[in-house]
Coordinates of C-alpha atoms in Angstrom, one line a residue:
Chain A
X1 CA 26.9 93.4 100.6
X2 CA 28.1 90.7 102.9
X3 CA 28.9 92.1 106.3
X4 CA 32.4 92.5 107.7
X5 CA 31.9 91.8 111.4
X6 CA 35.2 92.8 113.0
X7 CA 39.0 92.7 112.8
X8 CA 39.6 89.1 113.7
X9 CA 43.3 89.7 114.3
X10 CA 46.4 91.7 113.5
X11 CA 49.3 89.3 112.7
X12 CA 52.8 90.3 113.5
X13 CA 55.7 88.3 112.1
X14 CA 58.4 87.5 114.6
X15 CA 61.7 85.6 114.7
X16 CA 61.0 84.1 118.0
X17 CA 57.8 84.1 120.0
X18 CA 59.5 83.9 123.5
X19 CA 61.6 86.8 122.6
X20 CA 58.7 88.8 121.2
X21 CA 56.7 88.2 124.3
X22 CA 59.3 90.2 126.3
X23 CA 57.9 93.3 124.6
X24 CA 54.2 92.5 123.9
X25 CA 53.4 90.7 127.1
X26 CA 56.0 91.6 129.7
X27 CA 56.6 95.3 128.8
X28 CA 53.5 96.4 127.0
X29 CA 51.2 94.3 129.1
X30 CA 49.0 92.3 126.7
X31 CA 47.7 89.0 128.1
X32 CA 48.9 85.8 126.4
X33 CA 46.0 83.5 125.6
X34 CA 47.8 80.5 124.3
X35 CA 50.5 79.4 121.8
X36 CA 50.0 76.7 119.2
X37 CA 51.7 75.2 116.2
X38 CA 49.8 75.6 112.9
X39 CA 51.6 73.1 110.6
X40 CA 49.4 74.1 107.6
X41 CA 50.8 77.6 107.8
X42 CA 54.3 76.4 108.7
X43 CA 54.2 78.6 111.9
X44 CA 53.8 78.8 115.6
X45 CA 51.3 81.4 116.7
X46 CA 50.9 83.2 120.0
X47 CA 47.3 84.5 120.5
X48 CA 46.9 87.7 122.6
X49 CA 43.2 88.5 122.8
X50 CA 42.4 92.2 123.3
X51 CA 38.9 93.7 123.3
X52 CA 36.9 92.1 120.5
X53 CA 40.0 91.3 118.4
X54 CA 43.5 89.9 119.0
X55 CA 47.2 90.3 118.3
X56 CA 48.8 87.2 116.8
X57 CA 52.6 86.7 117.0
X58 CA 53.6 84.5 114.1
X59 CA 56.9 82.6 114.1
X60 CA 57.9 80.7 111.0
X61 CA 58.9 77.0 111.6
X62 CA 61.6 75.8 109.4
X63 CA 63.5 77.9 106.8
X64 CA 61.7 77.0 103.6
X65 CA 58.2 78.3 104.2
X66 CA 57.0 81.5 102.5
X67 CA 56.8 83.1 105.9
X68 CA 60.4 82.2 106.7
X69 CA 61.5 83.7 103.4
X70 CA 59.5 86.9 103.9
X71 CA 61.0 87.3 107.4
X72 CA 64.5 86.8 106.1
X73 CA 64.0 89.4 103.4
X74 CA 61.9 92.0 105.1
X75 CA 62.4 91.5 108.8
X76 CA 59.7 91.3 111.4
X77 CA 56.7 93.6 111.7
X78 CA 53.0 93.8 110.8
X79 CA 52.3 91.0 108.4
X80 CA 48.6 90.8 107.7
X81 CA 45.2 92.1 108.8
X82 CA 42.3 89.6 109.2
X83 CA 38.7 90.5 108.9
X84 CA 35.8 88.2 110.1
X85 CA 33.0 88.1 107.5
X86 CA 29.6 86.6 107.7
X87 CA 29.8 84.7 104.4
X88 CA 33.3 84.2 103.0
X89 CA 32.1 82.7 99.7
X90 CA 29.7 85.6 99.0
X91 CA 32.4 88.1 100.0
X92 CA 35.0 86.5 97.6
X93 CA 32.4 86.7 94.8
X94 CA 31.7 90.3 95.6
X95 CA 35.5 91.1 95.5
X96 CA 36.0 89.2 92.3
X97 CA 33.1 91.2 90.7
X98 CA 34.8 94.4 91.9
X99 CA 38.0 93.4 90.1
X100 CA 39.9 92.7 93.3
X101 CA 42.9 90.3 92.9
X102 CA 42.6 87.4 95.2
X103 CA 45.4 85.0 96.4
X104 CA 42.8 82.4 97.0
X105 CA 39.8 82.3 94.7
X106 CA 38.1 79.9 97.0
X107 CA 38.2 79.7 100.8
X108 CA 40.2 76.9 102.4
X109 CA 38.7 75.0 105.3
X110 CA 41.1 74.5 108.3
X111 CA 41.1 71.6 110.7
X112 CA 39.0 73.5 113.2
X113 CA 36.3 74.3 110.6
X114 CA 37.4 77.9 110.1
X115 CA 37.3 79.1 106.4
X116 CA 40.0 81.5 105.3
X117 CA 41.2 83.2 102.1
X118 CA 43.7 86.0 101.3
X119 CA 43.4 89.1 99.2
X120 CA 46.5 90.2 97.2
X121 CA 48.3 93.3 98.5
X122 CA 48.3 94.6 94.9
X123 CA 44.6 95.3 95.2
X124 CA 44.6 96.7 98.8
X125 CA 47.4 99.3 98.5
X126 CA 50.0 97.1 100.0
X127 CA 48.2 95.3 102.9
X128 CA 48.0 91.5 103.0
X129 CA 44.3 91.0 103.9
X130 CA 42.9 87.7 105.2
X131 CA 39.2 86.9 105.4
X132 CA 37.9 84.4 107.9
X133 CA 34.5 82.9 108.5
X134 CA 34.0 81.0 111.8
Chain B
X1 CA 50.8 97.3 135.4
X2 CA 48.7 99.9 133.6
X3 CA 45.9 98.3 131.6
X4 CA 45.9 98.2 127.8
X5 CA 42.2 98.6 127.0
X6 CA 42.0 97.8 123.3
X7 CA 43.4 98.3 119.8
X8 CA 42.4 101.9 119.2
X9 CA 43.2 101.7 115.5
X10 CA 45.2 100.1 112.7
X11 CA 46.7 102.8 110.5
X12 CA 47.2 102.2 106.8
X13 CA 49.4 104.6 104.8
X14 CA 47.8 105.4 101.5
X15 CA 48.7 107.7 98.5
X16 CA 45.1 108.9 98.1
X17 CA 42.2 108.4 100.4
X18 CA 39.5 108.5 97.6
X19 CA 41.4 105.9 95.7
X20 CA 42.0 103.7 98.8
X21 CA 38.2 103.8 99.6
X22 CA 37.5 102.0 96.4
X23 CA 38.9 98.9 98.0
X24 CA 38.3 99.4 101.8
X25 CA 34.7 100.8 101.5
X26 CA 33.4 100.0 98.1
X27 CA 34.8 96.5 97.6
X28 CA 35.6 95.1 101.1
X29 CA 32.5 96.8 102.6
X30 CA 33.8 98.8 105.6
X31 CA 31.8 101.8 106.6
X32 CA 33.4 105.2 106.3
X33 CA 32.9 107.3 109.5
X34 CA 34.4 110.6 108.5
X35 CA 37.5 112.1 106.9
X36 CA 39.5 114.9 108.5
X37 CA 42.7 116.8 108.1
X38 CA 45.2 116.4 110.9
X39 CA 47.7 119.3 110.3
X40 CA 49.8 118.3 113.3
X41 CA 50.5 115.0 111.6
X42 CA 50.7 116.4 108.1
X43 CA 48.0 114.1 107.0
X44 CA 44.4 113.6 106.1
X45 CA 42.8 110.6 107.8
X46 CA 39.7 108.5 106.9
X47 CA 38.2 106.8 109.9
X48 CA 36.5 103.4 109.3
X49 CA 35.1 102.2 112.7
X50 CA 34.7 98.4 113.0
X51 CA 33.7 96.6 116.1
X52 CA 35.5 98.1 119.1
X53 CA 38.4 99.4 117.0
X54 CA 38.9 101.2 113.7
X55 CA 40.8 101.2 110.5
X56 CA 42.5 104.5 109.6
X57 CA 43.6 105.4 106.1
X58 CA 46.3 108.0 106.4
X59 CA 47.2 110.1 103.4
X60 CA 50.3 112.4 103.8
X61 CA 49.6 116.1 102.9
X62 CA 52.5 117.8 101.1
X63 CA 55.8 116.2 100.2
X64 CA 58.1 117.1 103.0
X65 CA 56.5 115.3 106.0
X66 CA 58.0 112.2 107.5
X67 CA 54.9 110.3 106.4
X68 CA 55.3 111.5 102.8
X69 CA 58.9 110.4 102.7
X70 CA 58.1 107.0 104.3
X71 CA 55.4 106.5 101.6
X72 CA 57.8 107.5 98.8
X73 CA 60.4 105.1 100.1
X74 CA 58.4 102.1 101.2
X75 CA 55.1 102.4 99.5
X76 CA 51.6 102.1 101.1
X77 CA 50.6 99.5 103.6
X78 CA 50.2 98.9 107.3
X79 CA 51.9 101.8 109.1
X80 CA 51.3 101.6 112.8
X81 CA 49.2 99.9 115.5
X82 CA 47.6 102.1 118.2
X83 CA 46.7 100.8 121.7
X84 CA 44.4 102.6 124.1
X85 CA 45.9 102.7 127.6
X86 CA 44.3 103.7 130.8
X87 CA 47.2 106.0 132.0
X88 CA 49.7 106.9 129.3
X89 CA 52.3 108.5 131.6
X90 CA 52.4 105.5 133.8
X91 CA 52.7 103.2 130.8
X92 CA 55.6 105.2 129.4
X93 CA 57.3 105.0 132.8
X94 CA 56.8 101.2 132.8
X95 CA 58.2 100.9 129.3
X96 CA 61.2 103.0 130.1
X97 CA 61.9 100.9 133.2
X98 CA 61.7 97.8 131.0
X99 CA 64.4 99.2 128.7
X100 CA 62.0 99.9 125.8
X101 CA 63.1 102.6 123.4
X102 CA 60.5 105.4 123.0
X103 CA 60.2 107.9 120.2
X104 CA 58.4 110.2 122.6
X105 CA 59.5 110.1 126.2
X106 CA 56.5 112.1 127.2
X107 CA 53.0 112.1 125.7
X108 CA 51.9 114.9 123.5
X109 CA 48.4 116.4 124.0
X110 CA 46.5 117.0 120.8
X111 CA 43.9 119.7 120.1
X112 CA 41.0 117.3 121.2
X113 CA 42.6 116.5 124.5
X114 CA 43.8 113.0 123.4
X115 CA 47.3 112.2 124.6
X116 CA 49.6 110.1 122.4
X117 CA 53.2 108.8 122.2
X118 CA 55.0 106.4 119.9
X119 CA 57.3 103.4 120.8
X120 CA 60.3 102.8 118.5
X121 CA 60.1 99.8 116.2
X122 CA 63.6 98.8 117.3
X123 CA 62.0 97.7 120.6
X124 CA 58.9 96.0 119.2
X125 CA 60.3 93.7 116.5
X126 CA 59.6 96.1 113.7
X127 CA 56.1 97.5 114.5
X128 CA 55.6 101.2 115.0
X129 CA 53.3 101.3 118.1
X130 CA 51.3 104.3 119.2
X131 CA 49.8 104.6 122.6
X132 CA 46.7 106.8 123.2
X133 CA 44.8 107.9 126.3
X134 CA 41.4 109.6 125.7

């Protein structure tokens, strides 16, 4: 079975990154790596590396994206959990063979070369799970 | 400021650990460390260590606990995020001074010597945050 290497990140959906940093950075004491816009996801993301993983604060940009609608309906909070895998194509095949429902049957390749795919929460007991291969 | 050392665990609320393991262990491929009952929390917990952190599957025991009611109302999914801190009492004082609302003003000491306290989701943008000092 293809190895799951680590938790790549825990993504937290926020209304406003600057406001969220008042808790996560200023009060709790996490260190802010950097903030970047990710147009393909319709979001700005603040990366807060911690140990071998990271916390990501995800702020929807615009009001029409899926993320913006999710935020409007359900409010902020933990949004998804991302696992780094050795071979994302092999892992997706394994999951399909096990009857797991996938949001993305094939991985997408992002601008930086990273490959990602999401697993449907129906198959995970309510957790939106992302897979990534660097 | 007191150091946050790492994400100690990501806790996922499940109806049934054996059933949840069909996804997390058998399909996704995480390794199961062990399962134990934690009577003080009214739950059974499966520990799946991964990198420097771990995934915990939390199954409420009985129908009257806060966890059981939360599960009945909101369904399974990500429940809380736990950060290991160097000095939990100092961190709680820092958070209070920053105006953060705490569920536990003081840390509780568990049977194994671990000290824990929870931060209220109202102050974190909707995330239930646990602190732990080993």
